[in-house]
Coordinates of N, CA, C and O in Angstrom, one line a residue:
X1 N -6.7 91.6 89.2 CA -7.1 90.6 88.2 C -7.9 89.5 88.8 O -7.8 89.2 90.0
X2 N -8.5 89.1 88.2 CA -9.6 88.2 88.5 C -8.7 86.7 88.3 O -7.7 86.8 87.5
X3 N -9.0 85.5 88.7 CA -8.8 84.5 88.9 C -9.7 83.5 88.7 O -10.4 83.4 89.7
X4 N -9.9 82.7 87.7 CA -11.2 82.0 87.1 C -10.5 80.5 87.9 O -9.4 80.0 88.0
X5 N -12.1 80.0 88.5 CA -11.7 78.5 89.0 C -12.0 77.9 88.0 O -12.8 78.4 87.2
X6 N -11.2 76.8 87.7 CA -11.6 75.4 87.3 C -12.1 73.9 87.8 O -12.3 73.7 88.9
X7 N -12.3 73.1 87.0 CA -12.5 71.8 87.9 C -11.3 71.3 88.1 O -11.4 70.3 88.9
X8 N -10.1 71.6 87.7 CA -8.5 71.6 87.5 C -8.0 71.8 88.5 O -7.2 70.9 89.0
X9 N -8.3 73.2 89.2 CA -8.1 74.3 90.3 C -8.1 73.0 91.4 O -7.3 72.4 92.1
X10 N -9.7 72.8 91.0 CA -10.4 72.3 92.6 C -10.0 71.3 93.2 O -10.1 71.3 94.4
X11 N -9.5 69.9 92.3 CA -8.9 68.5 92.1 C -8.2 68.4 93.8 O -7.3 69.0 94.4
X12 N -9.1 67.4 94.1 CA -9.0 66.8 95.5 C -8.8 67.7 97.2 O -8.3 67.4 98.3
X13 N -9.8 68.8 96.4 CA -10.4 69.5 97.2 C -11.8 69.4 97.8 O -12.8 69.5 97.1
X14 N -11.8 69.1 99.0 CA -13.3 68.6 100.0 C -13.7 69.9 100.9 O -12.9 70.4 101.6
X15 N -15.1 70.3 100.7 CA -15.4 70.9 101.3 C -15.8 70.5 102.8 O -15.8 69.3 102.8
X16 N -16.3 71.0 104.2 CA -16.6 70.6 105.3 C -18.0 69.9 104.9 O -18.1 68.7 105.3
X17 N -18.8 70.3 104.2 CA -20.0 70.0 104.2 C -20.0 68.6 103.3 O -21.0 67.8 103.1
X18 N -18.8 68.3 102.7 CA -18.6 66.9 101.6 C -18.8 67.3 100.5 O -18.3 66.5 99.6
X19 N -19.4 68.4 100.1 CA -19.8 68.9 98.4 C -18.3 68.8 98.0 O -17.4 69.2 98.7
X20 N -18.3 68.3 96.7 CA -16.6 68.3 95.8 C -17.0 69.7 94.5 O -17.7 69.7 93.5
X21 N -16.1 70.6 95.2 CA -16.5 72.0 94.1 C -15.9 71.8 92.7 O -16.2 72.6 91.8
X22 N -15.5 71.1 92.7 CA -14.7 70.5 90.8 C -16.0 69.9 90.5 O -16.5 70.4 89.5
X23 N -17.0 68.8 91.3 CA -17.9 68.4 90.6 C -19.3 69.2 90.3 O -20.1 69.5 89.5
X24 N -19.0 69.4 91.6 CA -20.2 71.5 91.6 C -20.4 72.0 89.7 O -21.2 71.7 88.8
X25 N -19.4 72.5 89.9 CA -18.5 73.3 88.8 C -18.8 72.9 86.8 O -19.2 73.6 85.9
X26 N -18.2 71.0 87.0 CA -18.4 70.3 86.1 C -20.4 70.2 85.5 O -20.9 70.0 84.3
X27 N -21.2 70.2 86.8 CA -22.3 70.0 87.0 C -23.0 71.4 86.1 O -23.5 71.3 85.0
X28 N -22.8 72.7 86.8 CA -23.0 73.6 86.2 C -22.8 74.0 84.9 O -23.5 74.6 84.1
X29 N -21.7 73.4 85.0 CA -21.3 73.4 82.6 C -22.0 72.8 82.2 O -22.6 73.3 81.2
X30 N -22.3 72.0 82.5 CA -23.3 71.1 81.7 C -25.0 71.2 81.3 O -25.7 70.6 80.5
X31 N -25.4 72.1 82.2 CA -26.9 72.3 82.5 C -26.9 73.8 81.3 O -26.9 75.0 81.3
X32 N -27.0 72.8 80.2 CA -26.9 73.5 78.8 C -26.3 74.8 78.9 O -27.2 75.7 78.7
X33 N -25.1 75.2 79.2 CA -24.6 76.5 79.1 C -25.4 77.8 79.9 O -25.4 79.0 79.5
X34 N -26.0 77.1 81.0 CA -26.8 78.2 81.6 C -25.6 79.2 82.0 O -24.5 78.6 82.0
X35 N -25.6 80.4 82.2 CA -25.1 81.2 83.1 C -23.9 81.7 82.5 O -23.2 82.6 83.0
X36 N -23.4 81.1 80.9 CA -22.3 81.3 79.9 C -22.2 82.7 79.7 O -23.2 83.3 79.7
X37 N -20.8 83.3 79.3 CA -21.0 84.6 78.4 C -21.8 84.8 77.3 O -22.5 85.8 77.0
X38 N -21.8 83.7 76.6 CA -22.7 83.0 75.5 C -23.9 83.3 75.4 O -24.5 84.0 74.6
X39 N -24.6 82.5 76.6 CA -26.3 82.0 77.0 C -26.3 82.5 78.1 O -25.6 81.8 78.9
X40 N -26.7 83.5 78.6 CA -26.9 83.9 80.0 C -28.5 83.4 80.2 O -29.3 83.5 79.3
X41 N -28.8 82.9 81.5 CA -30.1 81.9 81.8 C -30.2 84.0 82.6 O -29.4 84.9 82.9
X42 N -32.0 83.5 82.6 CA -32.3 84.0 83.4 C -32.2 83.6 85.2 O -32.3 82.5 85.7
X43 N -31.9 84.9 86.1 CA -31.4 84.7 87.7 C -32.5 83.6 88.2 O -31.8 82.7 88.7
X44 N -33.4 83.4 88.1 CA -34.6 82.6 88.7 C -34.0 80.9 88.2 O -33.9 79.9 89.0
X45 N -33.6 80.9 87.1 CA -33.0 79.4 86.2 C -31.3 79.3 87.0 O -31.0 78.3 87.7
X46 N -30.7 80.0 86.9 CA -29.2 79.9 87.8 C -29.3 79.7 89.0 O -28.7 78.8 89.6
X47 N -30.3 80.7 89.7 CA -30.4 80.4 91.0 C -31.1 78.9 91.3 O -30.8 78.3 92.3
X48 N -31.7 78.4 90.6 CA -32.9 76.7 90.9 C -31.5 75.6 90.4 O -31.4 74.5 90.8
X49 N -30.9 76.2 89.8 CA -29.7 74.9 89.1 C -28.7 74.8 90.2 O -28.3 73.8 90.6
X50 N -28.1 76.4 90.8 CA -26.9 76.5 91.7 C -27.6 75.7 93.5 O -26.9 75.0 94.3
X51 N -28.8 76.0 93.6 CA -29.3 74.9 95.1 C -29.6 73.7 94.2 O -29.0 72.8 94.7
X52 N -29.9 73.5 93.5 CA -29.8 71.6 93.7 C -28.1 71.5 93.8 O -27.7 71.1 94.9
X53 N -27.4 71.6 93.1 CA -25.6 71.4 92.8 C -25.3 71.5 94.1 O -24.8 70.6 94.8
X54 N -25.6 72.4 94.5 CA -24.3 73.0 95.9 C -25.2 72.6 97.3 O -26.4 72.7 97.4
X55 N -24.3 72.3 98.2 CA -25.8 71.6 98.8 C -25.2 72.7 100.2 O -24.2 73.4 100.2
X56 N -26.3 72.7 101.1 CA -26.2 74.0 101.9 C -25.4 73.2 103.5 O -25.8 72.3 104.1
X57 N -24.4 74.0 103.7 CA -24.1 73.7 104.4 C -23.2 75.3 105.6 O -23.8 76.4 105.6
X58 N -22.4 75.2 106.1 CA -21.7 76.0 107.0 C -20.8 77.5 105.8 O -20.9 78.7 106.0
X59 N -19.8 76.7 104.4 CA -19.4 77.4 103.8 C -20.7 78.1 102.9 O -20.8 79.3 102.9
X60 N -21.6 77.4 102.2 CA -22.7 78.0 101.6 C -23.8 78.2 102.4 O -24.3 77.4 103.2
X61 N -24.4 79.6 101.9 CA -25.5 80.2 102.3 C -26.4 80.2 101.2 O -26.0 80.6 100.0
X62 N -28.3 79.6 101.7 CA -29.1 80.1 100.6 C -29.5 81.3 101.2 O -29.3 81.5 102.4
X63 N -29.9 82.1 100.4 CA -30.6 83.6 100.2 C -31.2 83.5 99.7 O -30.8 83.2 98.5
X64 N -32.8 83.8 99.9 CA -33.6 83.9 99.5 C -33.8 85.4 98.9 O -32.8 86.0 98.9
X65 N -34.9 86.0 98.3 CA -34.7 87.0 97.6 C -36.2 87.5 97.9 O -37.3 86.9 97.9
X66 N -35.9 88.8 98.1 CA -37.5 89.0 98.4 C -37.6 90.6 97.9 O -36.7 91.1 97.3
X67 N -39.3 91.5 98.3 CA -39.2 93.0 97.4 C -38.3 93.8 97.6 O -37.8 93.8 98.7
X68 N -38.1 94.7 96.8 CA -37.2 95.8 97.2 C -38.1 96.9 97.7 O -38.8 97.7 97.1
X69 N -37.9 96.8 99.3 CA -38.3 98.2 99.9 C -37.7 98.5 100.9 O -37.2 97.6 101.5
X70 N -37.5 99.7 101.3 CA -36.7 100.5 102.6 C -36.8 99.4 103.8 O -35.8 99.2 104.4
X71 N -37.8 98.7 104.2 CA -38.1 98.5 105.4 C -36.8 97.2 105.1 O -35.7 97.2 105.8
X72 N -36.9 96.2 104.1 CA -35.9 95.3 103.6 C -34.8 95.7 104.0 O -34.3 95.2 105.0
X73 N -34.2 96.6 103.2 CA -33.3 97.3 102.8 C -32.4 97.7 104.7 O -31.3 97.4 105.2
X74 N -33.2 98.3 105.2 CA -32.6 98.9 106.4 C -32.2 97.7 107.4 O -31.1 97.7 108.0
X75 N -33.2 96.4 107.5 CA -33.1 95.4 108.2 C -32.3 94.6 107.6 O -32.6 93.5 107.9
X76 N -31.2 94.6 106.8 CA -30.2 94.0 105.8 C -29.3 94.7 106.5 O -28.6 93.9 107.2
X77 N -28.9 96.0 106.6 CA -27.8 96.9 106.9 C -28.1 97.1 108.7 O -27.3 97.7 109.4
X78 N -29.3 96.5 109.1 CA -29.2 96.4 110.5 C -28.4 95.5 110.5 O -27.4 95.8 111.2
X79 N -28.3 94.2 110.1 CA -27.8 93.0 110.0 C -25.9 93.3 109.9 O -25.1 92.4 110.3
X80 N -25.7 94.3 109.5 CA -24.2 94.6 109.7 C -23.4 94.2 108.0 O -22.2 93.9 107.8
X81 N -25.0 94.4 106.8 CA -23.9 94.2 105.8 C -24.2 95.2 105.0 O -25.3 95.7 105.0
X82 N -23.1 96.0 103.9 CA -23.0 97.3 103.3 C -24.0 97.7 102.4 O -23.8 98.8 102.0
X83 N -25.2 96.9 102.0 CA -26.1 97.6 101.7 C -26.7 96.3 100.8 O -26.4 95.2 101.0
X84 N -27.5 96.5 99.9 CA -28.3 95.7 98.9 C -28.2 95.6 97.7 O -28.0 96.7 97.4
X85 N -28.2 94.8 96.7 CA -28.4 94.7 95.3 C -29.8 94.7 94.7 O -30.7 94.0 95.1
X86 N -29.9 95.7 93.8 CA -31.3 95.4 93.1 C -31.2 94.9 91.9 O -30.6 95.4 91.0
X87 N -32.0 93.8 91.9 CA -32.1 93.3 89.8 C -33.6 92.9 90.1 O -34.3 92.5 91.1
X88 N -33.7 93.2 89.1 CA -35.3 91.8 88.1 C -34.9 90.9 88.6 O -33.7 90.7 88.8
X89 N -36.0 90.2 88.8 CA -35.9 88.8 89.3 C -35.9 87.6 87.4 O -35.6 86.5 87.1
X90 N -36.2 88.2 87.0 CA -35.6 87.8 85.3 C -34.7 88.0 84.8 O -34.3 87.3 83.9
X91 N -34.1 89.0 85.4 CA -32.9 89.2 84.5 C -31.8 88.2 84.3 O -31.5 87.3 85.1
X92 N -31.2 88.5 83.2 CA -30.0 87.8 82.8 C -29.0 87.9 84.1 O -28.9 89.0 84.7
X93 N -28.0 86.3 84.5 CA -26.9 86.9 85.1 C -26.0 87.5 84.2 O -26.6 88.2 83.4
X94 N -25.0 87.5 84.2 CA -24.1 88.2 83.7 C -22.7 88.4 84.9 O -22.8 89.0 86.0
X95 N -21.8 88.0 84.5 CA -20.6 87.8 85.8 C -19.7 89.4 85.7 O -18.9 89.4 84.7
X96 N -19.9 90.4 86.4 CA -18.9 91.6 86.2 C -20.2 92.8 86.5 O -21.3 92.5 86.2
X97 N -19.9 93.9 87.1 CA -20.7 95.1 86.9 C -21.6 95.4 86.0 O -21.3 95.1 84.8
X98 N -22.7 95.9 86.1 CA -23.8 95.9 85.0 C -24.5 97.0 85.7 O -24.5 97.2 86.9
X99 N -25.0 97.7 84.7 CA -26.2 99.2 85.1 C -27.3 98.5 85.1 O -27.8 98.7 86.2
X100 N -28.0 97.5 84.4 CA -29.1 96.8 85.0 C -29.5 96.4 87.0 O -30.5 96.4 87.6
X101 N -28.1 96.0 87.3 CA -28.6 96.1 88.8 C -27.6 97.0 89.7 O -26.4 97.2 89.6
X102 N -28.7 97.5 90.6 CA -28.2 98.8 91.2 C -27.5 98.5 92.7 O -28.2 97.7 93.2
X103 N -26.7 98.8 93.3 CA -26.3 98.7 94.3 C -26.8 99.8 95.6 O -26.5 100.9 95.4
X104 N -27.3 99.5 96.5 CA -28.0 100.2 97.5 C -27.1 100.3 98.6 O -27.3 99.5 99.5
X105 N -26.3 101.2 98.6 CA -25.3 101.2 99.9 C -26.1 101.6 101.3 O -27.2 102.2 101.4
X106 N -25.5 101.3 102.3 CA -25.8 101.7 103.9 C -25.8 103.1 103.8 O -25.3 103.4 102.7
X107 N -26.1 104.2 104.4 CA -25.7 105.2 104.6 C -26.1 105.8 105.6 O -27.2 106.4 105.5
X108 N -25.2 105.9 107.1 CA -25.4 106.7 107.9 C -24.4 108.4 108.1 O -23.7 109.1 107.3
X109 N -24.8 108.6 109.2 CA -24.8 110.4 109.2 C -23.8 110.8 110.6 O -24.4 110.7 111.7
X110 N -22.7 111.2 110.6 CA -22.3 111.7 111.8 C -21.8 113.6 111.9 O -21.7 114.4 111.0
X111 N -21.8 113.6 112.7 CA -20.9 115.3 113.2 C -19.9 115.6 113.5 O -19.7 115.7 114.7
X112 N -19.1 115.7 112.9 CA -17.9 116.1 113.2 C -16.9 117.6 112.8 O -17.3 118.1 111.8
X113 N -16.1 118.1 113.3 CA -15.1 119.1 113.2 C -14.0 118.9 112.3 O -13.2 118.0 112.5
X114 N -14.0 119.7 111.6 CA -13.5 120.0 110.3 C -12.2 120.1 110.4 O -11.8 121.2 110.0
X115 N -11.0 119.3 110.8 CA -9.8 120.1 111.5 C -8.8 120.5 109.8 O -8.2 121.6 109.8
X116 N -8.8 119.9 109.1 CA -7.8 120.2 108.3 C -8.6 119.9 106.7 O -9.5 119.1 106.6
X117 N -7.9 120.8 105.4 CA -7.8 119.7 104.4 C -6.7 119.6 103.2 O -6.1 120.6 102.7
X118 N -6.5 118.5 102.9 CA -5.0 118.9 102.0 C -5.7 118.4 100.6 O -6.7 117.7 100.3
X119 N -4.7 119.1 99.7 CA -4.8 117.8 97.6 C -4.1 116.9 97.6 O -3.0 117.0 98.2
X120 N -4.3 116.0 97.2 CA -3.2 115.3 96.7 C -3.5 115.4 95.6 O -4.5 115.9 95.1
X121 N -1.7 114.6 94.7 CA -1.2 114.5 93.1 C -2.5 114.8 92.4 O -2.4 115.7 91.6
X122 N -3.3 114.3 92.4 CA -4.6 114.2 91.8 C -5.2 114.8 92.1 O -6.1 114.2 91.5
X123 N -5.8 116.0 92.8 CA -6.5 116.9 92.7 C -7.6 116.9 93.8 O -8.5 117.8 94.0
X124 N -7.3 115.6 94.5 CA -8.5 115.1 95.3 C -8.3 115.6 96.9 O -7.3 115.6 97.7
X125 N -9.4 116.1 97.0 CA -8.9 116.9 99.0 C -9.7 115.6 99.8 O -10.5 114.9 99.3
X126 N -9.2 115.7 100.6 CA -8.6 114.7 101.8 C -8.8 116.0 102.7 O -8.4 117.1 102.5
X127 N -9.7 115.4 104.2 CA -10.3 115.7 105.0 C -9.3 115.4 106.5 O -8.4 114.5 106.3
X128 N -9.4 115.9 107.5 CA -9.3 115.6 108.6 C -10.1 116.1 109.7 O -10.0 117.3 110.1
X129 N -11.0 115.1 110.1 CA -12.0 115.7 111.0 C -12.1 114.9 112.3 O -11.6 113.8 112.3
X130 N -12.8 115.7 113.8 CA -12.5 115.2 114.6 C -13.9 114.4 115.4 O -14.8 115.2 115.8
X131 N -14.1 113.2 115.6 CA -15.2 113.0 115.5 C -15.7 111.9 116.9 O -15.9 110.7 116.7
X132 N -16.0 112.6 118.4 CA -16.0 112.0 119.3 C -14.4 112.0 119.9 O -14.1 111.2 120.8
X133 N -13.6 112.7 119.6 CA -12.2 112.5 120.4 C -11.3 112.0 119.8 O -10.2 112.1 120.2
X134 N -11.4 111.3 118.7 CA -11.1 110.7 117.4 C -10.6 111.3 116.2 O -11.3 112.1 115.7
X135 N -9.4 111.0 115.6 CA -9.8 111.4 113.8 C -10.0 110.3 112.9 O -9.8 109.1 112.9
X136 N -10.4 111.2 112.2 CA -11.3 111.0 111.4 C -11.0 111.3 109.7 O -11.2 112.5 109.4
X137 N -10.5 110.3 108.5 CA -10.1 110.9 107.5 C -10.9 110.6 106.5 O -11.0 109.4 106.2
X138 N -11.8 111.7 105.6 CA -12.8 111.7 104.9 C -12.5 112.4 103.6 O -11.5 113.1 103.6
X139 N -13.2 112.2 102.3 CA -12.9 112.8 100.7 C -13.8 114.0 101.3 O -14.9 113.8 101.7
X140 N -12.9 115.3 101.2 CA -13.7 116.9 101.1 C -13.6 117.1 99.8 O -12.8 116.7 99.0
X141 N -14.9 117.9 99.5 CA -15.2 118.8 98.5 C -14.8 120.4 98.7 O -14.7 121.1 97.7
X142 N -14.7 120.7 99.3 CA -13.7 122.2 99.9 C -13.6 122.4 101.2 O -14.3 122.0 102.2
X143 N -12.3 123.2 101.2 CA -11.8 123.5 102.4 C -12.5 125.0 103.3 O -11.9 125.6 104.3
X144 N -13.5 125.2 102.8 CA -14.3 126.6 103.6 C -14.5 126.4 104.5 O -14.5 127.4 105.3
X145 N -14.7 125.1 105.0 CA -15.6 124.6 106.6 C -14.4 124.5 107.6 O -14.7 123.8 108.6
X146 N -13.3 124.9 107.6 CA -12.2 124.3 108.3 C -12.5 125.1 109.9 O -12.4 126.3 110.1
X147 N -12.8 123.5 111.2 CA -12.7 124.8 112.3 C -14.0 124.7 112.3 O -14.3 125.1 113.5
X148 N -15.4 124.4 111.6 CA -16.5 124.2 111.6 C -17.2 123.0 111.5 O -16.8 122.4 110.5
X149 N -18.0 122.6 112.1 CA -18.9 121.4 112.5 C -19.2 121.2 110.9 O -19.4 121.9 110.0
X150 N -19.0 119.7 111.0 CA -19.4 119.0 109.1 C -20.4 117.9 109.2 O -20.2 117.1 110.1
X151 N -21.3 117.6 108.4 CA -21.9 116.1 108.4 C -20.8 115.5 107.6 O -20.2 116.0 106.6
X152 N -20.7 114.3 108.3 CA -19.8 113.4 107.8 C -20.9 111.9 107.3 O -21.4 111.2 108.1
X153 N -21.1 111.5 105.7 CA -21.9 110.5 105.1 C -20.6 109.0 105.1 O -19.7 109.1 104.3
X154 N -20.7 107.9 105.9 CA -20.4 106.7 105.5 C -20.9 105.5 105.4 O -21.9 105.3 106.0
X155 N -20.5 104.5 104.9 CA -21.0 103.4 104.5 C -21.2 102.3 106.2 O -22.2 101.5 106.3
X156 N -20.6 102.3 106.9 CA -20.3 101.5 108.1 C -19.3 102.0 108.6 O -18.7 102.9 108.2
X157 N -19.1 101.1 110.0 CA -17.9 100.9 110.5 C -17.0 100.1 110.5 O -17.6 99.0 110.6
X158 N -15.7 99.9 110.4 CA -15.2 98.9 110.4 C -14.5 98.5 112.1 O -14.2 99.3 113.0
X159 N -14.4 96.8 111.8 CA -13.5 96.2 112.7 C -12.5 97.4 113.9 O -12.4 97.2 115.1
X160 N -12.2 98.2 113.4 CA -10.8 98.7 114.2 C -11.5 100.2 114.4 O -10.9 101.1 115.1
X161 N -12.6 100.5 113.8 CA -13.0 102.2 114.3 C -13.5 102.9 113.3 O -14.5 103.6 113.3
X162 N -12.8 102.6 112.5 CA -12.3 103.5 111.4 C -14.0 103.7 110.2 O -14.5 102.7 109.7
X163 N -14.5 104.8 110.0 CA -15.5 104.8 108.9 C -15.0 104.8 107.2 O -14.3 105.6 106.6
X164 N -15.8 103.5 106.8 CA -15.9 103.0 105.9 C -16.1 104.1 105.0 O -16.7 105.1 105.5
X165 N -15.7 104.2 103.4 CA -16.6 105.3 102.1 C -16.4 106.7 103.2 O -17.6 106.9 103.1
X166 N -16.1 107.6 103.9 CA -16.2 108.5 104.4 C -15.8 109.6 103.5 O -14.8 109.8 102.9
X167 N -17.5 110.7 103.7 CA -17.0 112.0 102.6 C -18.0 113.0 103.7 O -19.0 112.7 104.2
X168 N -17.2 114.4 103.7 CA -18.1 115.6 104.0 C -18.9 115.7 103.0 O -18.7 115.6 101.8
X169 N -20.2 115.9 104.2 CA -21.6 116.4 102.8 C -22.0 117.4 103.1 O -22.9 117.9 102.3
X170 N -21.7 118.2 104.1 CA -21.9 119.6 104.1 C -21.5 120.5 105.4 O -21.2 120.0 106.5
X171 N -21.6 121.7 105.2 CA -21.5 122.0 106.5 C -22.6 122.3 107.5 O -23.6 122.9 107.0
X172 N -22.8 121.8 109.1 CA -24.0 122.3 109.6 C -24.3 123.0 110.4 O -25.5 123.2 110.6

């Protein structure tokens, strides 16, 4: 469940940078219902209201926004983050998931050996693969490959080893 701040919430809370996020907050309501369930402003209008309010410091980052292309896109996920968002630069915000903007995940490619696969309650197989000396646990689509070399598709790595989104995509 989600957790909505307030200016209530925030009450005599200071940020490092000195910005007071209750007055942030207060500031934004007021700038005629931009960004409401109501009146959604267009991204270009939210984004110009949210840098004057919030001022930039160590906790806030501006982001700039620039085209959507591969070369973007890869130097983002060089950067070490899970991939990209695409919207109109018009578009409405809108706070929650939306099919209007698309999510561009990371996606790299490894090899690995197929050691096991089980179901669970749900119907879903679950992988175990061996990958550099390692295991390795990934969502399979069938257990044919078992004992056979698999491409293994995930999103990153994480902190401790472990690949992020991990699923067999085929056998090679």
């Amino acid at each position: 469940s989600r957790r909505r701040i307030s200016p209530q919430s925030l009450r005599g809370v200071q940020w490092p940078c000195g910005c007071d996020p209750a007055a942030a907050i207060r500031c934004l309501r007021r700038a005629r219902g931009c960004g409401s369930r109501r009146a959604p402003c267009a991204w270009e209008e939210r984004n110009a209201r949210l840098r004057e309010t919030l001022p930039v410091c160590d906790r806030i980052r501006l982001v700039a926004s620039q085209p959507a292309t591969l070369a973007a896109h890869e130097a983002i996920v060089g950067l070490g983050f899970e991939g990209t968002v695409l919207k109109r630069i018009g578009s409405a915000y809108r706070p929650g998931r939306h099919r209007t903007w698309i999510k561009q995940k990371a996606r790299f490619n490894a090899r690995a050996e197929l050691r096991s696969v089980h179901q669970d309650r749900a119907g879903q197989r679950h992988a175990l693969c061996e990958l550099d000396g390692r295991r390795v646990h990934a969502v399979a689509g069938t257990a044919a490959w078992i004992g056979q070399l698999v491409e293994l598709v995930y999103s990153r790595v994480d902190a401790d080893g472990t690949l992020r989104e991990a699923r067999v995509a085929r056998s090679t």
